[in-house]
Each structure stands twice: as C-alpha cells, then as structure tokens.
Amino acid sequence: MKLTRRDALALALGATAASFLPLRAMASSDEVIAMFTGGADVGAGGLTLTAPEIAENGNTVPVSVDAPGATSIIVIATGNPTPAVATFNFGPLSGSQAASTRIRLAGTQDVIAIAKLADGSFVQASSTVKVTIGGCGG
Amino acid sequence: MKKNMLRMAVALSSILGTAAVADEGANLVINGDIGITVRAPASAHLDNLDEVLSGWLFRADETQVMQMDDFDNPGMIWVDAARDQFAAVEGGEGKSCASCHNSPEDLAGVKAVYPKWNEEAGEVRTLQMQINDCRVSRMGAEAQKTDHKSMLYMEALMASVSRGMPVNVAIDGPVQSTWEQGKDIYYTRYGQLELSCANCHEDNYGNMIRADHLSQGQINGFPTYRLKNAKLNGTHSRFKGCVRDTRAETFKPGSPEFIALELYVASRGNGLSIEGPSVRN
Amino acid sequence: MASGVKPRVKVPKTATAGDIITIKTLISHKMESGQRKGKDGNIIPRSIINRFTCDFNGQNVIDVTLEPAISTNPFFEFEAMVPESGEFKFIWYDDDGDVYEAAKSITAS
C-alpha cells in the first residue's frame, strides 16, 4: 500500500503522542519497582509480608507488611492490570513500621513488598496468593 | 482471651501455609464479649440435619477474623449510618423511629423472631415489611423497596442489637401455611440446572462447589457484608441470586414466595444466634 | 463529589506517655478502579481515595499512597507513638478533589 504524505504525518504524530502517555497508565511491575528503588539493588530479610495462601475472595484480600526501621514500604500486585497497590510512608510518630490493609487481586499472582530501610538500602519479600472464582454466587 | 488465641491461630496458620478453610472447631466471640452460638442441635422439624451450623464456620480464617471485631467488620459502618437514621425525623408526622422506640437497643430481641405473623394485618411479615408499616402509618413517610439501602442498613442495625440472642421463629399457628409454602420452595428443584436449595445446602454443605465452600445456607447472619460486592446484602437479594444461578427465572425481592422462603429458612436456624451484620464471601 | 463517604476511626481514649497504640481506620468509599465497564460498554472512570495521612499534634504518623487495588471501603491498621496528650488528625484525599477528615483525642498520663 502506498503511504501518502497525510498517512505518514498521522503515523508520526500518533507515535509521538503515544510516547507522552503517563508512565503510570502503562507501568509494569518492573517499572513500578524501578520508580521506588531508583534502580538500586534489592536484597532480602528484615521485611515480613503476610498474605493468605488462598484468598476467600479476590475483591478483599487482607495483607500486612512489617519492616522494623523502614522509612517506607511499597506493595505491588504483579498480576494486576495496574501493579502498584499502596505505598506506606512512616513518619516520626509511627509506633512501628508496619501496616495492614485489604487489597484487590485480579487473579492468582505474586504479591511483592519492598521496604526502603533507614540506611537507604532496599529489601523485598514476596507471597503467592491463589485467587479463585467461586461456585454459585461467585 | 479467646480472640487473641484465634488471632494467633490465624497468624500461625498463615505462616505455616495451611489451606484457608475454616477451623470448624472455632468459636465466635465478637468484641471479646458477645458470645455467638455457631452450632446448635437441629430443630425437631428438620428431618435431614442433626446439627445446624452458622455460615461463619465455613469461611476462611481471615474472613472469620473480620467479623470478630466491630471495627474490622465493614458492615458496621452502615449500622452506624442506620443509628443516625433511627434518630432522624422523617415523614409528615414529624417523628423518628426514636420517637416511639427510644433507642435501637430497646428493640433487642425483635430480629430474632422475624419473619412473624401480624394479627392486625392478617399476614406474615418480614422485618423490612414491619419497618415499612411503621414508616407509612406512623411516620407518614414513604415505604421503601425490599433491600433498598436504607432498609438494609436498618435491618443490620436491628440485627446488631440482637447479636447473641437465639433465632426463635414460630412455625405453627397462623404462619403454618406460609411456612409449609416456604418449605416446599426449599425442596423444589429450579432452573436448567434443576437444583433445589436442599441439594447444595442440606445434602452438600461442607463440600466445595468449584472454589466456594458450601455452607448450610442459614440466614442468622443476615444482612451480610459480602467480600464479593463489598456491601451489605439482604436475604431476598441472596435468594434471588441463588435461584438465578440455577438458571431459572427468579422471584422478586418482597414477593410472597420469598417471604415464605425467608420464614422457612430462618426457622432452619432456630437455636443459632443472631449474628448480623456478618462477613461472608 | 463522592456521596455517602463516611470515615470511622478507632483510637484508644487513654494511654501512658510514650506508649505505642494501635489505630484502625475505615472509610466507606467505592474505590472505582477505572477497570470496570458500564452498561453502555464504556470504561467507568477511575475515582478513588488516593492518599491517607495520620498526624498527631502536627507530626506525621503515616502517609499512605493508595492505588486502585485497595479494596472498596479502604481499611488501614497501623501503630502510633503517643508522647503526650493530644489529637490525632486523619485525612483522606479523593481523586475528585474532596477531602474527608476525622479527629480523635487521646489523654496520655
């Protein structure tokens, strides 16, 4: 097919527009992690991620994170359409660097937590959560 | 404290990675002080059950824990909203529920005996029907549809102040023919799938239907906060969904069929405690 | 403007100065994720609470960024240090610009 000048211009404009789409709309787990860690190495240990092995219902899954001495903890659902779930930033009057919440999981997947520790280093913990579609009324 | 022990058991089982099926030996105590009877001997009228079991027993540990504290239980946020509504004036007569009933706590025990016969009206009434009657004839307010939000919140409030009290629904006398009708519906197979309530909830409770852990289908915990839709759900809405899931033309909330069914199903739970608002899948 | 949004907070009424206490918060909010389609087949736009903060006497306890994967009726449980008597302030920020607040006092002896 012969590309007219009009078509070529439209194509070029479209490509440029796409490159300006907000990163958040297209962010993958890796990109979310990179935005949090700035690309630094991520170790292990000192961070507990609690999530059920089988979620009663993917709409409301209780999870907790705990990283003594952390300044912030991010939770990422690697199998969700938008992987970022929450970022907990602990202030001077936090009693512990722990938090619990309830999240939505689109399907069986790994849930990852990454903590930024006081010394600026990062550690990660991961948990596989099975999410099922129920029987009747599910 | 039992609550802490259960929390520890939940935490331990999460760490040990055991399957998330309910601990069937567990007992339910809400806020550390409301004891809930979750298993009771079946009433005489139940031929096929020895023991009646609350739906709480069939849920995963994490879901059970959510019901043990009024703050963790999301359903309670609408109980609070209903408290405000209870005290608010509505309708032409310038009255609120509180004008006659003083406080929600004064109505403790009411939920436990509904649905029941209303002599004046000559009919079996569900709690929502009775609330509507008060609204229309005493407050000069409009009647609300069955399972309308504000109705559901009010029913949840009524349940919450009766928690721990045994379900005690009458099945004889003037309600008997309605009760028989409800029993009939319970054992009738509906839909393309030709399933009756009993097929799942009497013959197969405790088994898995795909990924759902089947309960006995008791309604002592209604209105219930379902994780699936993150809101309070009423019995008629649940019945409607169940019948629809057999791929049948389902009945309407507020219909005579569902009033009869609610009466019958409530009576199956006689002996269990009122538990609402409960937390279920 | 999101309707029917009601916050609920659980904070102990008293504590010993220097104690660590547990705080629970719940707010009724749909948390429309932006993934669902309406009856007309179009995407229902995202409308969530995107931030939650808790401060005590002007100092920050926790500052949470929420994404659409937080369940309807966002629930948080966390711990705070109570150096003295004072007031906890809780703020939830909605995508649509609304701000919801709650406050609870605590007496520390």
Coordinates of C-alpha atoms in Angstrom, one line a residue:
Chain A
M1 CA 0.0 0.0 0.0
K2 CA 1.4 3.4 -0.9
L3 CA 1.8 5.7 2.1
T4 CA 0.5 9.1 1.4
R5 CA 2.2 12.1 3.0
R6 CA -1.0 12.6 5.1
D7 CA -0.8 9.0 6.3
A8 CA 2.9 9.3 7.1
L9 CA 2.3 12.5 9.1
A10 CA -0.6 10.9 11.0
L11 CA 1.5 7.9 11.9
A12 CA 4.3 10.1 13.1
L13 CA 2.0 12.3 15.2
G14 CA 0.4 9.2 16.7
A15 CA 3.7 7.7 17.7
T16 CA 4.8 11.0 19.3
A17 CA 1.5 11.2 21.2
A18 CA 1.9 7.7 22.5
S19 CA 5.3 8.4 23.9
F20 CA 3.8 11.2 26.0
L21 CA 1.2 8.8 27.7
P22 CA 1.6 9.0 31.5
L23 CA 4.0 6.3 32.7
R24 CA 1.5 5.2 35.3
A25 CA -1.0 4.1 32.7
M26 CA 1.5 1.7 31.1
A27 CA 3.7 0.8 34.1
S28 CA 4.7 -2.8 34.6
S29 CA 5.8 -4.2 37.9
D30 CA 9.4 -3.7 36.9
E31 CA 8.8 0.0 36.2
V32 CA 6.9 0.5 39.5
I33 CA 9.8 -1.2 41.4
A34 CA 12.3 1.0 39.5
M35 CA 10.4 4.1 40.3
F36 CA 10.5 3.2 44.0
T37 CA 14.1 2.0 44.2
G38 CA 15.7 4.2 41.6
G39 CA 17.2 1.1 40.1
A40 CA 19.2 0.2 43.3
D41 CA 19.8 -3.4 44.2
V42 CA 17.2 -5.1 46.3
G43 CA 18.1 -7.6 49.0
A44 CA 16.1 -9.8 51.3
G45 CA 15.5 -10.0 55.0
G46 CA 14.0 -7.7 57.6
L47 CA 10.6 -7.4 55.9
T48 CA 7.6 -9.6 56.6
L49 CA 4.7 -9.7 54.1
T50 CA 1.6 -11.6 55.4
A51 CA -1.0 -12.6 52.9
P52 CA -3.3 -15.6 52.7
E53 CA -2.3 -18.6 50.7
I54 CA -5.8 -18.8 49.2
A55 CA -7.9 -15.7 49.1
E56 CA -11.5 -16.2 50.1
N57 CA -12.4 -13.5 47.5
G58 CA -10.1 -11.6 45.2
N59 CA -12.1 -8.4 45.9
T60 CA -11.0 -8.1 49.5
V61 CA -7.7 -9.8 50.5
P62 CA -6.1 -8.8 53.8
V63 CA -2.4 -8.2 53.7
S64 CA 0.2 -6.8 56.2
V65 CA 3.7 -5.6 55.9
D66 CA 6.3 -5.1 58.7
A67 CA 9.8 -3.9 58.3
P68 CA 11.4 -2.6 61.6
G69 CA 13.3 0.6 60.9
A70 CA 12.0 1.2 57.4
T71 CA 11.1 4.6 56.1
S72 CA 8.6 3.3 53.5
I73 CA 7.2 0.1 52.1
I74 CA 5.5 -0.4 48.7
V75 CA 3.2 -3.3 47.9
I76 CA 2.9 -4.5 44.3
A77 CA 0.4 -6.9 42.8
T78 CA 2.4 -8.3 39.9
G79 CA -0.6 -9.8 38.2
N80 CA -3.0 -6.8 38.4
P81 CA -3.6 -4.5 35.4
T82 CA -2.0 -1.7 37.4
P83 CA 0.5 -3.4 39.7
A84 CA 1.1 -0.7 42.3
V85 CA -1.2 -1.2 45.3
A86 CA 0.0 1.1 48.1
T87 CA 3.0 2.9 49.5
F88 CA 3.3 3.3 53.2
N89 CA 5.5 6.1 54.4
F90 CA 6.2 6.1 58.1
G91 CA 6.5 9.4 59.9
P92 CA 8.4 10.4 63.1
L93 CA 5.5 9.3 65.3
S94 CA 4.9 5.9 63.8
G95 CA 4.8 3.3 66.5
S96 CA 6.2 0.6 64.2
Q97 CA 7.0 0.3 60.5
A98 CA 4.0 -2.0 59.9
A99 CA 0.6 -1.6 58.4
S100 CA -2.4 -3.8 57.4
T101 CA -4.9 -3.2 54.7
R102 CA -7.2 -5.1 52.3
I103 CA -6.5 -5.3 48.6
R104 CA -8.0 -6.4 45.3
L105 CA -6.2 -9.2 43.4
A106 CA -7.3 -9.9 39.8
G107 CA -6.1 -13.5 39.8
T108 CA -3.6 -15.8 41.3
Q109 CA -0.3 -13.9 41.4
D110 CA 2.8 -13.0 43.4
V111 CA 2.3 -10.1 45.7
I112 CA 5.6 -8.3 46.4
A113 CA 6.6 -5.9 49.1
I114 CA 9.7 -3.7 49.0
A115 CA 11.0 -1.8 52.0
K116 CA 13.3 1.2 52.0
L117 CA 15.4 0.9 55.1
A118 CA 16.8 3.7 57.3
D119 CA 20.2 3.3 55.7
G120 CA 18.8 3.8 52.2
S121 CA 19.0 0.1 51.2
F122 CA 16.1 -1.9 49.8
V123 CA 14.8 -5.3 50.8
Q124 CA 12.0 -7.4 49.2
A125 CA 9.5 -10.1 50.3
S126 CA 7.1 -12.0 48.1
S127 CA 4.0 -14.1 48.6
T128 CA 2.0 -16.2 46.1
V129 CA -1.8 -15.7 46.6
K130 CA -4.2 -18.1 44.9
V131 CA -7.3 -16.3 43.8
T132 CA -10.3 -18.4 42.7
I133 CA -13.7 -17.8 41.1
G134 CA -16.3 -19.3 43.4
G135 CA -19.2 -21.5 42.6
C136 CA -22.7 -20.2 42.9
G137 CA -22.9 -16.5 43.6
G138 CA -19.2 -16.3 43.0
Chain B
M1 CA -8.5 -14.2 75.7
K2 CA -10.3 -16.3 73.0
K3 CA -10.0 -13.5 70.5
N4 CA -6.2 -13.3 70.8
M5 CA -5.9 -17.0 70.6
L6 CA -7.8 -17.1 67.4
R7 CA -5.8 -14.3 66.0
M8 CA -2.6 -16.2 66.9
A9 CA -4.0 -19.3 65.3
V10 CA -4.8 -17.3 62.2
A11 CA -1.3 -15.8 62.1
L12 CA 0.3 -19.2 62.7
S13 CA -1.7 -20.9 60.0
S14 CA -0.8 -18.2 57.6
I15 CA 2.9 -18.7 58.4
L16 CA 2.6 -22.5 58.2
G17 CA 0.7 -22.1 54.9
T18 CA -2.2 -24.3 55.7
A19 CA -5.2 -24.2 53.4
A20 CA -7.5 -21.4 54.1
V21 CA -10.6 -23.5 55.1
A22 CA -12.4 -22.6 58.3
D23 CA -11.3 -24.0 61.6
E24 CA -14.5 -25.9 62.3
G25 CA -13.8 -26.2 66.0
A26 CA -13.6 -22.4 66.4
N27 CA -16.0 -20.4 68.5
L28 CA -17.1 -16.9 67.7
V29 CA -16.9 -14.2 70.3
I30 CA -17.4 -10.6 69.0
N31 CA -15.5 -7.7 70.6
G32 CA -14.4 -10.1 73.3
D33 CA -17.8 -10.1 74.9
I34 CA -20.7 -11.1 72.6
G35 CA -20.8 -14.9 72.5
I36 CA -22.3 -16.2 69.3
T37 CA -23.8 -19.7 69.1
V38 CA -22.5 -21.0 65.8
R39 CA -23.5 -24.6 66.2
A40 CA -26.8 -25.9 67.7
P41 CA -28.9 -29.0 67.7
A42 CA -31.3 -29.0 64.7
S43 CA -34.9 -28.2 65.4
A44 CA -37.4 -31.1 65.5
H45 CA -38.9 -30.0 62.2
L46 CA -35.6 -30.7 60.4
D47 CA -35.6 -34.3 59.2
N48 CA -32.2 -34.3 57.5
L49 CA -30.0 -32.4 59.8
D50 CA -28.7 -33.2 63.3
E51 CA -26.8 -30.0 63.8
V52 CA -27.3 -26.5 62.5
L53 CA -24.1 -24.6 61.7
S54 CA -23.6 -20.9 61.1
G55 CA -22.1 -19.7 57.8
W56 CA -19.2 -18.2 59.8
L57 CA -17.8 -21.7 60.2
F58 CA -17.4 -22.2 56.5
R59 CA -15.3 -19.1 55.8
A60 CA -11.5 -18.8 55.6
D61 CA -9.7 -17.8 58.8
E62 CA -9.1 -14.2 57.6
T63 CA -12.8 -13.7 56.8
Q64 CA -13.7 -15.1 60.3
V65 CA -11.4 -12.7 62.0
M66 CA -13.1 -9.7 60.2
Q67 CA -16.3 -10.5 62.0
M68 CA -14.8 -10.7 65.4
D69 CA -14.3 -7.0 66.0
D70 CA -16.9 -4.4 65.2
F71 CA -14.2 -2.1 63.9
D72 CA -12.8 -4.7 61.5
N73 CA -16.3 -5.6 60.3
P74 CA -17.1 -3.2 57.4
G75 CA -20.8 -3.9 57.7
M76 CA -20.8 -2.0 61.0
I77 CA -20.2 1.3 59.2
W78 CA -23.8 1.2 57.9
V79 CA -25.1 0.1 61.3
D80 CA -23.7 3.5 62.4
A81 CA -25.5 5.2 59.5
A82 CA -28.7 3.5 60.5
R83 CA -28.3 4.8 64.1
D84 CA -28.3 8.3 62.6
Q85 CA -31.4 7.4 60.6
F86 CA -33.1 5.9 63.6
A87 CA -32.9 9.3 65.4
A88 CA -33.7 11.4 62.3
V89 CA -37.2 12.8 61.8
E90 CA -38.7 11.6 58.5
G91 CA -42.2 11.9 57.0
G92 CA -45.2 14.1 57.6
E93 CA -45.8 13.2 61.2
G94 CA -42.6 14.8 62.4
K95 CA -41.4 11.6 64.0
S96 CA -38.3 9.5 64.0
C97 CA -38.0 5.8 65.0
A98 CA -36.7 7.1 68.3
S99 CA -39.9 9.0 69.0
C100 CA -41.7 5.7 69.7
H101 CA -38.8 3.2 70.2
N102 CA -36.4 5.3 72.2
S103 CA -33.2 3.6 71.2
P104 CA -32.1 0.7 68.9
E105 CA -31.1 -1.3 72.0
D106 CA -34.7 -1.2 73.2
L107 CA -35.5 -3.3 70.1
A108 CA -33.2 -6.1 71.1
G109 CA -34.8 -9.4 70.5
V110 CA -37.0 -8.3 67.7
K111 CA -34.9 -9.5 64.8
A112 CA -34.7 -13.0 66.4
V113 CA -38.4 -13.7 66.0
Y114 CA -38.9 -12.3 62.4
P115 CA -40.5 -13.2 60.0
K116 CA -43.7 -13.5 62.0
W117 CA -47.4 -13.2 62.0
N118 CA -49.0 -9.8 62.2
E119 CA -52.5 -10.2 63.7
E120 CA -53.9 -6.8 62.6
A121 CA -52.7 -7.1 59.1
G122 CA -53.5 -10.8 58.8
E123 CA -50.2 -11.6 57.1
V124 CA -46.7 -12.9 57.7
R125 CA -44.3 -10.0 57.8
T126 CA -40.6 -9.8 57.3
L127 CA -38.8 -7.2 59.5
Q128 CA -38.5 -4.9 56.5
M129 CA -42.3 -5.1 55.9
Q130 CA -42.9 -4.1 59.5
I131 CA -40.4 -1.2 59.3
N132 CA -42.3 0.0 56.2
D133 CA -45.6 -0.2 58.0
C134 CA -44.2 2.0 60.8
R135 CA -42.9 4.4 58.3
V136 CA -46.1 4.7 56.4
S137 CA -48.8 4.5 59.1
R138 CA -47.0 6.1 62.0
M139 CA -44.4 8.4 60.5
G140 CA -46.2 9.5 57.3
A141 CA -43.1 8.6 55.4
E142 CA -42.8 6.6 52.1
A143 CA -42.4 2.9 52.0
Q144 CA -39.0 1.7 50.7
K145 CA -38.5 -1.2 48.3
T146 CA -37.2 -4.6 49.7
D147 CA -33.5 -4.5 50.3
H148 CA -33.3 -0.8 49.5
K149 CA -30.1 0.5 51.0
S150 CA -31.7 2.3 54.0
M151 CA -33.9 -0.7 54.7
L152 CA -30.9 -2.9 54.7
Y153 CA -28.9 -0.7 57.0
M154 CA -31.9 -0.5 59.4
E155 CA -32.2 -4.3 59.3
A156 CA -28.5 -4.6 60.0
L157 CA -28.9 -2.3 63.0
M158 CA -31.7 -4.4 64.3
A159 CA -29.6 -7.5 63.9
S160 CA -26.6 -5.9 65.6
V161 CA -28.5 -5.2 68.8
S162 CA -29.8 -8.7 68.9
R163 CA -26.5 -10.4 68.4
G164 CA -26.0 -13.4 70.6
M165 CA -29.8 -13.9 71.1
P166 CA -31.1 -17.2 69.7
V167 CA -33.1 -17.3 66.5
N168 CA -36.7 -18.2 67.5
V169 CA -39.0 -18.0 64.6
A170 CA -42.5 -19.5 65.1
I171 CA -43.6 -22.2 62.5
D172 CA -47.1 -23.1 63.7
G173 CA -50.4 -21.4 64.3
P174 CA -51.3 -18.7 61.7
V175 CA -47.9 -18.8 60.0
Q176 CA -48.1 -22.5 59.3
S177 CA -49.4 -22.4 55.8
T178 CA -46.8 -19.8 54.8
W179 CA -44.1 -21.9 56.5
E180 CA -45.2 -25.0 54.5
Q181 CA -45.1 -23.0 51.3
G182 CA -41.5 -21.9 52.1
K183 CA -40.5 -25.5 52.9
D184 CA -42.0 -26.6 49.6
I185 CA -39.9 -24.0 47.7
Y186 CA -36.8 -25.0 49.6
Y187 CA -37.1 -28.6 48.4
T188 CA -38.2 -27.8 44.8
R189 CA -35.7 -28.1 42.0
Y190 CA -35.5 -24.9 39.9
G191 CA -33.9 -23.9 36.6
Q192 CA -32.0 -25.6 33.8
L193 CA -29.6 -26.9 36.5
E194 CA -32.6 -28.4 38.4
L195 CA -31.2 -27.5 41.8
S196 CA -33.1 -27.0 45.0
C197 CA -31.8 -25.2 48.0
A198 CA -31.5 -28.5 49.7
N199 CA -29.3 -30.1 47.0
C200 CA -26.5 -27.7 48.0
H201 CA -27.2 -26.5 51.5
E202 CA -28.6 -29.7 53.0
D203 CA -27.0 -32.5 51.0
N204 CA -23.7 -30.9 50.3
Y205 CA -22.8 -28.4 53.0
G206 CA -19.1 -28.6 53.8
N207 CA -18.2 -29.7 50.2
M208 CA -16.7 -27.4 47.6
I209 CA -18.8 -26.1 44.7
R210 CA -16.0 -25.1 42.4
A211 CA -13.9 -22.9 44.7
D212 CA -16.7 -22.0 47.1
H213 CA -17.0 -23.7 50.5
L214 CA -20.7 -24.6 50.7
S215 CA -22.5 -23.6 53.9
Q216 CA -25.8 -24.7 55.3
G217 CA -27.4 -21.6 53.8
Q218 CA -28.5 -20.3 57.2
I219 CA -29.6 -16.7 57.4
N220 CA -29.0 -15.9 61.1
G221 CA -26.1 -13.7 59.9
F222 CA -28.1 -11.5 57.5
P223 CA -27.9 -8.8 56.4
T224 CA -24.3 -9.8 55.5
Y225 CA -21.3 -7.9 54.2
R226 CA -20.1 -9.8 51.2
L227 CA -16.5 -9.6 50.2
K228 CA -17.6 -10.2 46.7
N229 CA -19.5 -6.9 46.3
A230 CA -18.2 -5.0 49.3
K231 CA -21.6 -4.1 50.7
L232 CA -24.5 -5.3 52.8
N233 CA -26.8 -7.9 51.2
G234 CA -30.3 -8.9 52.2
T235 CA -31.9 -12.3 52.3
H236 CA -34.3 -11.7 49.4
S237 CA -31.5 -10.4 47.2
R238 CA -29.4 -13.5 48.1
F239 CA -32.4 -15.8 47.4
K240 CA -32.9 -14.1 44.1
G241 CA -29.2 -14.7 43.1
C242 CA -29.3 -18.3 44.2
V243 CA -32.4 -19.1 42.1
R244 CA -30.9 -17.1 39.2
D245 CA -27.8 -19.2 39.5
T246 CA -29.8 -22.4 38.8
R247 CA -30.6 -20.7 35.5
A248 CA -34.2 -20.2 36.4
E249 CA -36.5 -17.2 36.1
T250 CA -36.0 -16.0 39.6
F251 CA -38.5 -14.4 42.1
K252 CA -38.6 -10.8 43.1
P253 CA -37.4 -9.5 46.5
G254 CA -40.5 -8.8 48.5
S255 CA -42.6 -11.5 46.6
P256 CA -44.8 -13.9 48.5
E257 CA -42.5 -16.7 47.5
F258 CA -39.5 -15.1 49.1
I259 CA -41.4 -14.1 52.2
A260 CA -42.4 -17.7 52.7
L261 CA -38.9 -18.9 51.9
E262 CA -37.4 -16.4 54.4
L263 CA -39.7 -17.6 57.1
Y264 CA -38.8 -21.2 56.4
V265 CA -35.1 -20.7 56.1
A266 CA -35.0 -18.5 59.2
S267 CA -36.7 -21.4 61.1
R268 CA -34.0 -23.8 60.0
G269 CA -31.6 -21.7 62.0
N270 CA -33.6 -21.7 65.2
G271 CA -31.1 -22.1 68.0
L272 CA -28.2 -20.4 66.3
S273 CA -27.5 -16.8 67.5
I274 CA -28.5 -13.7 65.5
E275 CA -25.1 -12.8 64.0
G276 CA -25.7 -9.9 61.7
P277 CA -24.2 -8.0 60.1
S278 CA -21.9 -10.9 59.3
V279 CA -19.0 -11.1 57.0
R280 CA -19.2 -13.6 54.2
N281 CA -17.6 -14.4 50.8
Chain C
M1 CA -18.4 14.8 44.6
A2 CA -18.4 11.3 46.1
S3 CA -21.5 10.7 48.1
G4 CA -22.1 8.6 51.2
V5 CA -18.4 8.7 52.2
K6 CA -18.1 8.1 56.0
P7 CA -14.9 7.8 57.9
R8 CA -14.5 5.6 61.0
V9 CA -11.6 5.7 63.3
K10 CA -10.6 3.5 66.3
V11 CA -8.2 5.1 68.7
P12 CA -7.8 4.3 72.4
K13 CA -9.1 7.1 74.7
T14 CA -6.1 6.9 77.1
A15 CA -2.5 5.8 77.1
T16 CA 0.7 6.1 79.1
A17 CA 3.0 8.8 77.6
G18 CA 5.5 7.0 75.4
D19 CA 3.1 4.1 74.7
I20 CA 2.7 2.6 71.3
I21 CA -1.0 2.2 70.4
T22 CA -2.9 0.5 67.5
I23 CA -5.1 2.6 65.3
K24 CA -7.6 1.3 62.8
T25 CA -9.3 3.4 60.2
L26 CA -12.1 2.6 57.7
I27 CA -13.8 4.9 55.2
S28 CA -16.8 3.9 53.1
H29 CA -15.7 4.7 49.6
K30 CA -16.4 2.8 46.4
M31 CA -12.8 3.0 45.1
E32 CA -13.9 2.9 41.4
S33 CA -10.8 1.3 39.9
G34 CA -11.1 2.5 36.3
Q35 CA -11.1 -1.1 35.1
R36 CA -14.9 -1.7 35.1
K37 CA -17.2 -1.1 32.1
G38 CA -20.6 0.4 32.4
K39 CA -23.8 -0.9 30.8
D40 CA -23.0 1.2 27.8
G41 CA -19.8 -0.6 27.3
N42 CA -17.6 2.4 28.2
I43 CA -15.0 2.3 30.9
I44 CA -16.2 3.8 34.2
P45 CA -13.5 6.4 35.0
R46 CA -11.2 5.8 38.0
S47 CA -12.4 7.6 41.2
I48 CA -10.6 6.6 44.3
I49 CA -9.1 7.9 47.5
N50 CA -5.5 8.3 46.5
R51 CA -3.9 9.4 49.8
F52 CA -4.4 8.9 53.5
T53 CA -2.5 10.7 56.3
C54 CA -2.5 10.5 60.1
D55 CA -0.8 13.2 62.2
F56 CA -0.6 13.7 65.9
N57 CA -0.2 17.2 67.3
G58 CA 1.1 18.3 63.9
Q59 CA 3.7 15.5 63.5
N60 CA 3.2 12.8 60.9
V61 CA 2.5 9.2 61.9
I62 CA 1.8 7.6 58.5
D63 CA 1.3 8.8 54.9
V64 CA -0.2 6.2 52.5
T65 CA -0.4 6.5 48.8
L66 CA -3.4 4.4 47.6
E67 CA -3.8 2.9 44.1
P68 CA -7.0 1.3 42.6
A69 CA -6.1 -2.1 44.0
I70 CA -7.0 -1.0 47.5
S71 CA -10.4 -2.6 48.2
T72 CA -13.7 -0.8 48.5
N73 CA -14.0 0.8 51.9
P74 CA -10.3 1.3 52.5
F75 CA -9.1 -0.2 55.8
F76 CA -5.8 0.6 57.5
E77 CA -4.3 -0.7 60.7
F78 CA -1.1 0.8 62.0
E79 CA 0.7 1.8 65.2
A80 CA 1.5 5.3 66.6
M81 CA 3.7 6.5 69.4
V82 CA 1.9 8.8 71.9
P83 CA 4.4 11.1 73.5
E84 CA 1.8 13.3 75.3
S85 CA -1.9 14.1 75.3
G86 CA -3.2 15.5 72.1
E87 CA -5.2 14.9 68.9
F88 CA -4.9 12.6 66.0
K89 CA -6.0 14.0 62.7
F90 CA -6.9 11.7 59.8
I91 CA -7.3 13.0 56.3
W92 CA -8.4 11.1 53.1
Y93 CA -7.9 12.7 49.7
D94 CA -10.2 11.8 46.9
D95 CA -9.4 11.9 43.2
D96 CA -12.3 14.3 42.6
G97 CA -10.7 16.8 45.0
D98 CA -12.8 16.1 48.0
V99 CA -11.0 15.8 51.4
Y100 CA -12.5 13.8 54.2
E101 CA -11.4 14.3 57.8
A102 CA -11.7 12.8 61.2
A103 CA -10.1 13.6 64.5
K104 CA -9.7 11.7 67.8
S105 CA -8.3 13.0 71.1
I106 CA -6.2 10.9 73.5
T107 CA -5.2 11.6 77.0
A108 CA -1.7 10.5 77.9
S109 CA -0.6 10.3 81.6

